[in-house]
Tab-separated table of C-alpha atoms in Angstrom:
chain	number	residue	atom	x	y	z
A	1	MET	CA	-18.786	-5.873	5.689
A	2	SER	CA	-19.618	-8.317	2.841
A	3	LYS	CA	-19.669	-12.105	2.551
A	4	ILE	CA	-16.811	-11.646	-0.142
A	5	MET	CA	-12.989	-12.426	0.733
A	6	VAL	CA	-10.904	-9.093	0.939
A	7	SER	CA	-7.332	-9.815	0.914
A	8	ALA	CA	-4.645	-6.303	1.743
A	9	VAL	CA	-1.414	-6.846	0.219
A	10	ILE	CA	1.319	-3.962	2.689
A	11	THR	CA	4.572	-3.833	0.676
A	12	ALA	CA	7.407	-3.568	2.400
A	13	ALA	CA	10.024	-4.051	0.360
A	14	GLY	CA	11.884	-1.280	-0.954
A	15	LYS	CA	15.488	-0.258	-0.800
A	16	ASN	CA	14.974	3.222	1.020
A	17	ARG	CA	17.125	5.039	-0.861
A	18	ARG	CA	15.540	8.470	-0.763
A	19	MET	CA	15.270	8.514	3.142
A	20	ILE	CA	19.007	7.381	3.021
A	21	GLU	CA	20.420	9.966	0.681
A	22	ASP	CA	18.424	12.197	1.959
A	23	LEU	CA	19.339	11.014	6.125
A	24	LYS	CA	23.199	11.081	4.727
A	25	SER	CA	22.865	14.746	3.965
A	26	ARG	CA	20.996	15.813	6.844
A	27	LYS	CA	23.956	13.623	8.849
A	28	LEU	CA	21.654	11.813	10.815
A	29	GLU	CA	21.446	8.620	12.123
A	30	ILE	CA	20.703	6.203	8.630
A	31	LYS	CA	17.592	4.853	9.890
A	32	HIS	CA	14.861	2.339	7.794
A	33	LYS	CA	11.205	4.802	7.307
A	34	LEU	CA	9.026	1.804	7.643
A	35	LEU	CA	10.590	1.676	11.289
A	36	MET	CA	10.616	5.502	12.248
A	37	ASP	CA	8.691	6.135	15.371
A	38	ILE	CA	5.501	8.074	15.300
A	39	GLY	CA	4.070	8.374	18.916
A	40	GLY	CA	6.213	4.952	20.119
A	41	LYS	CA	5.534	2.971	17.172
A	42	PRO	CA	6.834	2.363	13.803
A	43	VAL	CA	5.582	3.768	11.156
A	44	ILE	CA	4.381	-0.224	9.423
A	45	LEU	CA	3.035	-0.963	12.482
A	46	HIS	CA	0.691	1.882	11.705
A	47	THR	CA	0.044	1.384	8.557
A	48	ILE	CA	-1.095	-2.587	9.458
A	49	ASP	CA	-2.912	-1.294	12.475
A	50	ASN	CA	-5.627	0.799	10.301
A	51	VAL	CA	-5.584	-1.859	7.389
A	52	LEU	CA	-6.734	-4.199	9.832
A	53	LYS	CA	-8.463	-1.793	11.504
A	54	SER	CA	-10.902	-1.872	8.591
A	55	GLY	CA	-12.141	-5.267	8.544
A	56	VAL	CA	-10.678	-6.924	5.972
A	57	ASP	CA	-9.928	-11.059	6.541
A	58	GLU	CA	-5.612	-11.435	6.059
A	59	CYS	CA	-2.925	-8.811	5.931
A	60	ILE	CA	-0.302	-10.133	3.905
A	61	VAL	CA	3.543	-7.968	4.836
A	62	VAL	CA	5.554	-8.869	1.445
A	63	LEU	CA	8.880	-7.843	2.880
A	64	GLY	CA	12.432	-7.577	1.118
A	65	HIS	CA	14.929	-5.069	1.104
A	66	PHE	CA	16.280	-4.967	5.477
A	67	ASN	CA	13.635	-7.906	6.039
A	68	GLU	CA	16.144	-8.873	8.538
A	69	GLU	CA	15.399	-5.598	10.556
A	70	ILE	CA	11.924	-5.171	9.363
A	71	GLY	CA	10.996	-8.531	10.248
A	72	PRO	CA	11.356	-9.190	14.029
A	73	VAL	CA	9.030	-5.205	14.677
A	74	LEU	CA	6.541	-8.020	12.379
A	75	GLU	CA	6.812	-10.912	14.844
A	76	ASP	CA	4.577	-10.352	17.686
A	77	TYR	CA	2.096	-9.073	16.348
A	78	PRO	CA	-1.459	-9.753	18.051
A	79	ASP	CA	-3.425	-10.457	15.140
A	80	GLU	CA	-3.709	-13.762	13.352
A	81	ARG	CA	-5.061	-11.957	10.096
A	82	LEU	CA	-1.508	-10.609	9.837
A	83	LYS	CA	1.173	-12.997	6.950
A	84	ILE	CA	4.280	-12.336	5.748
A	85	VAL	CA	5.746	-12.821	2.790
A	86	LYS	CA	9.403	-12.584	1.567
A	87	ASN	CA	10.529	-11.614	-2.307
A	88	THR	CA	12.879	-14.823	-3.581
A	89	ASP	CA	14.562	-12.351	-5.304
A	90	LYS	CA	14.838	-8.828	-3.468
A	91	ASN	CA	16.076	-6.918	-6.476
A	92	VAL	CA	12.383	-6.809	-7.903
A	93	GLU	CA	10.507	-3.396	-9.236
A	94	LEU	CA	7.087	-2.378	-7.162
A	95	SER	CA	4.785	-4.610	-9.156
A	96	GLU	CA	7.201	-7.610	-8.737
A	97	THR	CA	6.349	-7.330	-4.622
A	98	LEU	CA	2.747	-6.743	-4.821
A	99	LEU	CA	2.184	-10.101	-7.112
A	100	ASN	CA	4.316	-12.318	-4.297
A	101	GLY	CA	1.499	-10.817	-2.540
A	102	VAL	CA	-1.229	-11.679	-4.383
A	103	GLN	CA	-0.720	-15.151	-5.468
A	104	ASN	CA	-0.088	-15.803	-1.415
A	105	SER	CA	-3.810	-14.641	-1.297
A	106	SER	CA	-6.975	-15.726	-0.936
A	107	SER	CA	-9.828	-15.254	-3.708
A	108	GLY	CA	-11.877	-12.299	-3.776
A	109	LEU	CA	-10.285	-8.800	-3.311
A	110	VAL	CA	-7.338	-7.659	-2.677
A	111	LEU	CA	-6.545	-4.190	-1.154
A	112	CYS	CA	-3.139	-2.556	-2.365
A	113	VAL	CA	-1.473	-0.646	0.289
A	114	ALA	CA	1.792	0.874	0.574
A	115	GLY	CA	3.594	0.007	4.047
A	116	ASP	CA	4.941	3.948	3.989
A	117	GLN	CA	0.995	5.509	4.050
A	118	PRO	CA	0.618	5.189	8.128
A	119	THR	CA	-1.342	8.236	7.716
A	120	VAL	CA	-4.642	6.750	5.542
A	121	THR	CA	-6.890	5.669	8.125
A	122	ALA	CA	-9.457	2.548	8.552
A	123	GLU	CA	-12.815	4.743	7.569
A	124	THR	CA	-10.866	5.626	4.642
A	125	TYR	CA	-9.794	1.926	3.872
A	126	ARG	CA	-13.589	1.255	4.473
A	127	ASN	CA	-14.765	4.007	1.894
A	128	LEU	CA	-12.201	1.877	-0.649
A	129	ILE	CA	-13.840	-1.745	0.243
A	130	ASP	CA	-17.572	-0.158	0.080
A	131	THR	CA	-17.052	0.871	-3.186
A	132	ALA	CA	-15.623	-2.621	-4.425
A	133	VAL	CA	-18.218	-4.313	-3.147
A	134	ASN	CA	-21.154	-2.362	-3.604
A	135	TYR	CA	-20.504	-1.828	-7.715
A	136	ARG	CA	-22.413	-4.191	-9.874
A	137	ASP	CA	-19.091	-6.196	-11.545
A	138	PRO	CA	-16.895	-6.161	-8.682
A	139	GLU	CA	-14.689	-7.748	-10.852
A	140	ASN	CA	-14.470	-4.638	-13.102
A	141	ILE	CA	-13.314	-1.946	-10.561
A	142	VAL	CA	-10.655	-0.638	-9.214
A	143	SER	CA	-11.515	2.228	-6.359
A	144	VAL	CA	-8.163	4.141	-5.845
A	145	LEU	CA	-8.205	6.976	-3.371
A	146	ALA	CA	-8.169	10.069	-5.139
A	147	ARG	CA	-5.540	12.676	-5.814
A	148	GLU	CA	-7.489	14.703	-8.025
A	149	ALA	CA	-10.402	14.331	-9.281
A	150	THR	CA	-13.123	11.940	-7.251
A	151	GLY	CA	-15.667	10.083	-8.879
A	152	LEU	CA	-15.661	7.853	-12.188
A	153	LEU	CA	-12.289	8.764	-13.378
A	154	GLN	CA	-11.307	9.149	-16.997
A	155	THR	CA	-7.545	8.747	-16.485
A	156	ALA	CA	-5.451	6.880	-13.936
A	157	LYS	CA	-2.844	9.221	-14.626
A	158	GLY	CA	-0.763	9.852	-10.900
A	159	LEU	CA	-2.452	7.037	-9.221
A	160	GLY	CA	-0.706	4.002	-6.850
A	161	MET	CA	-1.506	2.476	-3.606
A	162	PRO	CA	-3.887	2.590	-1.732
A	163	PHE	CA	-6.493	0.846	-4.293
A	164	ILE	CA	-8.144	-2.722	-3.981
A	165	CYS	CA	-9.546	-4.217	-7.160
A	166	HIS	CA	-10.033	-7.966	-8.173
A	167	LEU	CA	-7.981	-10.457	-6.910
A	168	ASP	CA	-8.357	-11.834	-10.566
A	169	LEU	CA	-7.381	-8.199	-12.439
A	170	LEU	CA	-4.004	-8.271	-10.235
A	171	LEU	CA	-3.025	-11.508	-11.854
A	172	LYS	CA	-4.088	-10.682	-15.317
A	173	TYR	CA	-1.578	-7.519	-14.809
A	174	LEU	CA	0.964	-7.971	-12.860
A	175	PRO	CA	3.178	-10.533	-13.926
A	176	HIS	CA	3.332	-9.191	-17.228
A	177	ASP	CA	5.129	-5.284	-16.360
A	178	LYS	CA	7.791	-5.580	-14.054
A	179	ASN	CA	7.303	-2.157	-13.413
A	180	ASN	CA	6.031	0.698	-11.276
A	181	LEU	CA	2.356	0.676	-10.693
A	182	ASN	CA	1.522	3.511	-12.332
A	183	PRO	CA	1.893	2.430	-16.451
A	184	ILE	CA	-0.634	-0.490	-15.206
A	185	LEU	CA	-3.291	1.052	-13.477
A	186	ILE	CA	-3.112	3.699	-17.385
A	187	LYS	CA	-2.760	-0.166	-19.449
A	188	MET	CA	-5.973	-1.478	-16.939
A	189	ILE	CA	-8.345	2.013	-17.553
A	190	GLY	CA	-7.512	1.675	-21.100
A	191	ASP	CA	-8.526	-1.425	-21.355
A	192	GLY	CA	-12.132	-0.687	-19.887
A	193	VAL	CA	-11.267	-1.073	-16.130
A	194	VAL	CA	-13.764	1.049	-14.098
A	195	PHE	CA	-11.915	3.908	-12.115
A	196	TYR	CA	-13.339	4.837	-8.671
A	197	GLY	CA	-11.805	7.966	-7.327
A	198	ILE	CA	-12.481	7.742	-3.009
A	199	PRO	CA	-11.520	11.408	-1.942
A	200	SER	CA	-9.260	11.498	1.324
A	201	LEU	CA	-10.298	12.768	4.616
A	202	ASN	CA	-8.237	14.896	4.384
A	203	LYS	CA	-4.060	16.402	3.159
A	204	LEU	CA	-2.148	13.841	4.714
A	205	GLU	CA	-3.904	11.096	4.237
A	206	LEU	CA	-1.806	11.291	0.772
A	207	ILE	CA	1.182	12.231	2.058
A	208	ASN	CA	3.872	8.679	1.402
A	209	ILE	CA	7.119	8.839	3.489
A	210	ASN	CA	9.738	9.053	1.325
A	211	THR	CA	12.150	12.146	2.587
A	212	TYR	CA	12.448	13.151	6.299
A	213	GLN	CA	10.274	16.654	6.146
A	214	ASP	CA	7.342	13.638	5.235
A	215	TYR	CA	8.304	11.564	8.222
A	216	ILE	CA	8.273	15.514	10.234
A	217	ASP	CA	4.993	16.677	8.657
A	218	ILE	CA	3.791	13.441	9.183
A	219	LYS	CA	5.236	13.535	12.456
A	220	ASP	CA	4.146	16.501	13.835
A	221	ARG	CA	0.348	16.453	12.863
A	222	LEU	CA	-0.270	12.327	13.365
């Protein structure tokens, strides 16, 4: 790992709306997607494990909605690098949740991760980190998990977490857009920030758990 400080921020503050609606339509027990079991462990813990295995210096999980349910699962996590913060207002956009985590991060690079991405491997996170660390100007690059095109990108359309960039970039853009992340990334690339797409190791890494079928697909294959 480089001497550049690398923090990770995992967003885990959402309303779980799509999963709740899906479970209701299937007449299944209502449960938060981050607490669903995969291999004897909740989804959120798989995500945290993989992030920490990548070698980050700290890992901040941001809670909001359902923090009373998710928080206790994280209390006894056996790694002092894990830190928990909570949104003061639960009804905020994803960019505001991410900003809360960033503001609680140390200086350097920030790896931004969604809590419902348990399939993204430590190897892929390391690839994201190494690309940003080794770029000639680490303060002006976003290293992102590619959805289609890889390498130097001409557009940020369709992209989101996980990605890594310098804390100063996030502090420049996040406070001014209470939104989902994609419009913010599009604005960044339009302003000349370099985007580099890292290929996934497999298609499973590209699945976010939003619906019960997403969960089943991952549970059966992870």
